[in-house]
Amino acid sequence: IAGLVDVYNLTGYENAKVVASGLGDWTYNRASGWSDKLRKKVLAIEYGGMNDCLYDLYKITMDPKHAEAAHIFDEEELFEKVKSGADNVLNNYHANTTIPKFMGALNRYETLHGKKLNGEEVDASRYLEYAKAFWQMVIDKHTYITGGNSEWERFGLDSVLDAERTNCNNETCNIYNMLKLSRKLFQITGDKKYADYYENAYINSILSSQNPRTGMTTYFQPMATGYFKVYSSKFSHFWCCTGTGMENFTKTNDSIYFHKDNTLYVNVYISSVLDFKQQKVTVIQESGIPNTDTAKFTIKTEKGKEADLKLCLRLPDWAAGDVKVLLNGNEIGAPVENGYLAIDRKFADGDVVAVKIPM
């Protein structure tokens, strides 16, 4: 379903929508007949992001059956336990099934909150709170310094990471899904902590998951002393993380920049070129981070005209001192707004902003 929805959204190919809709109908017809006992049994198995993909399907079909089918896969009993903050809620849960469940909860909020379904307005505000509480619980109690989590695919007891260091920690699929969750939470809330986590996990767990000589990717990132990474092979190993491993490296540019009106947020310091069409501006980022302490941004405007732009540079949680901002080589003051250095001005064609972040 997820793949067909992507095909339709990216290409407009109508048959993809027709087939996905048929799958959504089949899912609704089957799942709506479950007893409470059978539903609990299904939700206890490794089924992944069924709620998430069905809410995405509803967005393109607007068929209430598809939203109702998605809701059957919303595991509210787990959601409420996580929101309560109780101890050891996630112990022994399959991590890469659980993370997409909360992506689905967030999708319910994004898709239906304040909107009408079957004639009634939906209050899905608590679903945003479910996703936020889960993210925080995973970060605080289940995440290694690399940004990864899990041991043998499962969450353990709270805050026992050192005792669970083995050759099978940090399943790559989990980081893939945590990045998707973090990206969406940032888009909805604007909270910098999601961007800080994203950068850390992206560099330490995603970029490090691929063998640069062969292109093969990892299943686990071992944390136990003396172990080393094991990569897939061309023909003999194809783990779940080999599939997401392929996708990870098509997504390296998808969370560098965010925008709202004329405000451009820079979340990841990585060399790149942004065509900011809405503001008729091109931004060329040349970053030496993390090998040096500096990233610079060249602003190219359309036809040499001035551009009214607010450039917001993330203040990383790893900054070891005062961060300097230079405009065309001269240091300038920049106010801090919600964890970002805000440079709000009319930029001339060719202006260069440099940021120096002590390590």
mmCIF file of N, CA and C in Angstrom, residues 57-104:
data_model
loop_
_atom_site.group_PDB
_atom_site.id
_atom_site.type_symbol
_atom_site.label_atom_id
_atom_site.label_comp_id
_atom_site.label_asym_id
_atom_site.label_seq_id
_atom_site.Cartn_x
_atom_site.Cartn_y
_atom_site.Cartn_z
ATOM 1 N N LEU A 57 -3.176 6.424 2.493
ATOM 2 C CA LEU A 57 -4.117 6.034 1.449
ATOM 3 C C LEU A 57 -5.378 6.889 1.510
ATOM 4 N N TYR A 58 -5.858 7.122 2.728
ATOM 5 C CA TYR A 58 -7.061 7.949 2.896
ATOM 6 C C TYR A 58 -6.854 9.352 2.327
ATOM 7 N N LYS A 59 -5.640 9.874 2.445
ATOM 8 C CA LYS A 59 -5.366 11.223 1.936
ATOM 9 C C LYS A 59 -5.604 11.330 0.436
ATOM 10 N N ILE A 60 -5.402 10.226 -0.301
ATOM 11 C CA ILE A 60 -5.588 10.318 -1.755
ATOM 12 C C ILE A 60 -6.949 9.801 -2.205
ATOM 13 N N THR A 61 -7.607 8.958 -1.385
ATOM 14 C CA THR A 61 -8.919 8.435 -1.786
ATOM 15 C C THR A 61 -10.069 9.163 -1.115
ATOM 16 N N MET A 62 -9.814 9.707 0.096
ATOM 17 C CA MET A 62 -10.850 10.335 0.936
ATOM 18 C C MET A 62 -12.023 9.370 1.166
ATOM 19 N N ASP A 63 -11.741 8.078 1.139
ATOM 20 C CA ASP A 63 -12.748 7.053 1.413
ATOM 21 C C ASP A 63 -12.742 6.778 2.914
ATOM 22 N N PRO A 64 -13.832 7.060 3.623
ATOM 23 C CA PRO A 64 -13.846 6.879 5.085
ATOM 24 C C PRO A 64 -13.453 5.473 5.523
ATOM 25 N N LYS A 65 -13.720 4.482 4.692
ATOM 26 C CA LYS A 65 -13.365 3.108 5.074
ATOM 27 C C LYS A 65 -11.863 2.974 5.307
ATOM 28 N N HIS A 66 -11.080 3.722 4.546
ATOM 29 C CA HIS A 66 -9.626 3.597 4.675
ATOM 30 C C HIS A 66 -9.138 4.236 5.970
ATOM 31 N N ALA A 67 -9.742 5.344 6.378
ATOM 32 C CA ALA A 67 -9.392 5.946 7.675
ATOM 33 C C ALA A 67 -9.852 5.046 8.815
ATOM 34 N N GLU A 68 -11.022 4.428 8.663
ATOM 35 C CA GLU A 68 -11.519 3.524 9.699
ATOM 36 C C GLU A 68 -10.638 2.283 9.805
ATOM 37 N N ALA A 69 -10.174 1.782 8.669
ATOM 38 C CA ALA A 69 -9.260 0.636 8.690
ATOM 39 C C ALA A 69 -7.962 1.012 9.394
ATOM 40 N N ALA A 70 -7.454 2.211 9.110
ATOM 41 C CA ALA A 70 -6.237 2.678 9.774
ATOM 42 C C ALA A 70 -6.418 2.699 11.284
ATOM 43 N N HIS A 71 -7.585 3.172 11.718
ATOM 44 C CA HIS A 71 -7.839 3.334 13.155
ATOM 45 C C HIS A 71 -7.880 1.989 13.878
ATOM 46 N N ILE A 72 -8.265 0.928 13.161
ATOM 47 C CA ILE A 72 -8.267 -0.402 13.767
ATOM 48 C C ILE A 72 -6.855 -0.806 14.179
ATOM 49 N N PHE A 73 -5.864 -0.292 13.453
ATOM 50 C CA PHE A 73 -4.467 -0.605 13.763
ATOM 51 C C PHE A 73 -3.834 0.409 14.719
ATOM 52 N N ASP A 74 -4.597 1.373 15.218
ATOM 53 C CA ASP A 74 -4.092 2.281 16.250
ATOM 54 C C ASP A 74 -4.150 1.560 17.595
ATOM 55 N N GLU A 75 -3.001 1.226 18.142
ATOM 56 C CA GLU A 75 -2.947 0.428 19.374
ATOM 57 C C GLU A 75 -3.025 1.348 20.588
ATOM 58 N N GLU A 76 -4.227 1.809 20.888
ATOM 59 C CA GLU A 76 -4.415 2.852 21.892
ATOM 60 C C GLU A 76 -4.013 2.408 23.292
ATOM 61 N N GLU A 77 -4.132 1.119 23.578
ATOM 62 C CA GLU A 77 -3.716 0.641 24.896
ATOM 63 C C GLU A 77 -2.221 0.898 25.115
ATOM 64 N N LEU A 78 -1.419 0.599 24.096
ATOM 65 C CA LEU A 78 0.013 0.896 24.163
ATOM 66 C C LEU A 78 0.245 2.395 24.173
ATOM 67 N N PHE A 79 -0.467 3.128 23.333
ATOM 68 C CA PHE A 79 -0.290 4.576 23.260
ATOM 69 C C PHE A 79 -0.500 5.223 24.635
ATOM 70 N N GLU A 80 -1.543 4.804 25.336
ATOM 71 C CA GLU A 80 -1.852 5.387 26.642
ATOM 72 C C GLU A 80 -0.788 5.017 27.675
ATOM 73 N N LYS A 81 -0.280 3.793 27.611
ATOM 74 C CA LYS A 81 0.785 3.400 28.545
ATOM 75 C C LYS A 81 2.016 4.267 28.353
ATOM 76 N N VAL A 82 2.382 4.493 27.098
ATOM 77 C CA VAL A 82 3.552 5.327 26.811
ATOM 78 C C VAL A 82 3.315 6.751 27.284
ATOM 79 N N LYS A 83 2.133 7.287 27.007
ATOM 80 C CA LYS A 83 1.828 8.662 27.407
ATOM 81 C C LYS A 83 1.858 8.813 28.929
ATOM 82 N N SER A 84 1.530 7.741 29.660
ATOM 83 C CA SER A 84 1.535 7.810 31.125
ATOM 84 C C SER A 84 2.943 7.925 31.685
ATOM 85 N N GLY A 85 3.940 7.527 30.878
ATOM 86 C CA GLY A 85 5.321 7.590 31.337
ATOM 87 C C GLY A 85 5.707 6.496 32.312
ATOM 88 N N ALA A 86 4.912 5.442 32.396
ATOM 89 C CA ALA A 86 5.195 4.353 33.324
ATOM 90 C C ALA A 86 6.540 3.713 33.022
ATOM 91 N N ASP A 87 7.124 3.080 34.019
ATOM 92 C CA ASP A 87 8.433 2.459 33.862
ATOM 93 C C ASP A 87 8.344 1.207 32.989
ATOM 94 N N ASN A 88 9.371 1.001 32.188
ATOM 95 C CA ASN A 88 9.567 -0.235 31.426
ATOM 96 C C ASN A 88 8.404 -0.591 30.499
ATOM 97 N N VAL A 89 7.706 0.446 30.012
ATOM 98 C CA VAL A 89 6.573 0.216 29.115
ATOM 99 C C VAL A 89 6.995 -0.536 27.859
ATOM 100 N N LEU A 90 8.152 -0.211 27.319
ATOM 101 C CA LEU A 90 8.563 -0.763 26.035
ATOM 102 C C LEU A 90 9.346 -2.069 26.150
ATOM 103 N N ASN A 91 9.574 -2.546 27.352
ATOM 104 C CA ASN A 91 10.400 -3.734 27.536
ATOM 105 C C ASN A 91 9.870 -4.917 26.728
ATOM 106 N N ASN A 92 10.750 -5.478 25.911
ATOM 107 C CA ASN A 92 10.493 -6.653 25.072
ATOM 108 C C ASN A 92 9.578 -6.393 23.886
ATOM 109 N N TYR A 93 9.205 -5.131 23.648
ATOM 110 C CA TYR A 93 8.465 -4.816 22.421
ATOM 111 C C TYR A 93 9.409 -4.875 21.226
ATOM 112 N N HIS A 94 8.910 -5.390 20.135
ATOM 113 C CA HIS A 94 9.684 -5.414 18.897
ATOM 114 C C HIS A 94 9.836 -3.974 18.403
ATOM 115 N N ALA A 95 11.071 -3.483 18.379
ATOM 116 C CA ALA A 95 11.296 -2.045 18.183
ATOM 117 C C ALA A 95 10.819 -1.565 16.816
ATOM 118 N N ASN A 96 11.163 -2.314 15.759
ATOM 119 C CA ASN A 96 10.854 -1.817 14.418
ATOM 120 C C ASN A 96 9.407 -2.051 14.005
ATOM 121 N N THR A 97 8.618 -2.681 14.845
ATOM 122 C CA THR A 97 7.167 -2.647 14.668
ATOM 123 C C THR A 97 6.578 -1.479 15.450
ATOM 124 N N THR A 98 7.162 -1.206 16.611
ATOM 125 C CA THR A 98 6.583 -0.208 17.517
ATOM 126 C C THR A 98 6.776 1.211 17.006
ATOM 127 N N ILE A 99 7.945 1.520 16.446
ATOM 128 C CA ILE A 99 8.182 2.886 15.975
ATOM 129 C C ILE A 99 7.163 3.291 14.905
ATOM 130 N N PRO A 100 6.900 2.450 13.878
ATOM 131 C CA PRO A 100 5.889 2.827 12.879
ATOM 132 C C PRO A 100 4.478 2.960 13.443
ATOM 133 N N LYS A 101 4.169 2.264 14.543
ATOM 134 C CA LYS A 101 2.847 2.433 15.161
ATOM 135 C C LYS A 101 2.655 3.894 15.576
ATOM 136 N N PHE A 102 3.714 4.487 16.097
ATOM 137 C CA PHE A 102 3.618 5.878 16.552
ATOM 138 C C PHE A 102 3.740 6.859 15.392
ATOM 139 N N MET A 103 4.399 6.452 14.317
ATOM 140 C CA MET A 103 4.340 7.260 13.097
ATOM 141 C C MET A 103 2.893 7.304 12.597
ATOM 142 N N GLY A 104 2.200 6.173 12.717
ATOM 143 C CA GLY A 104 0.789 6.134 12.340
ATOM 144 C C GLY A 104 -0.068 7.007 13.232
#
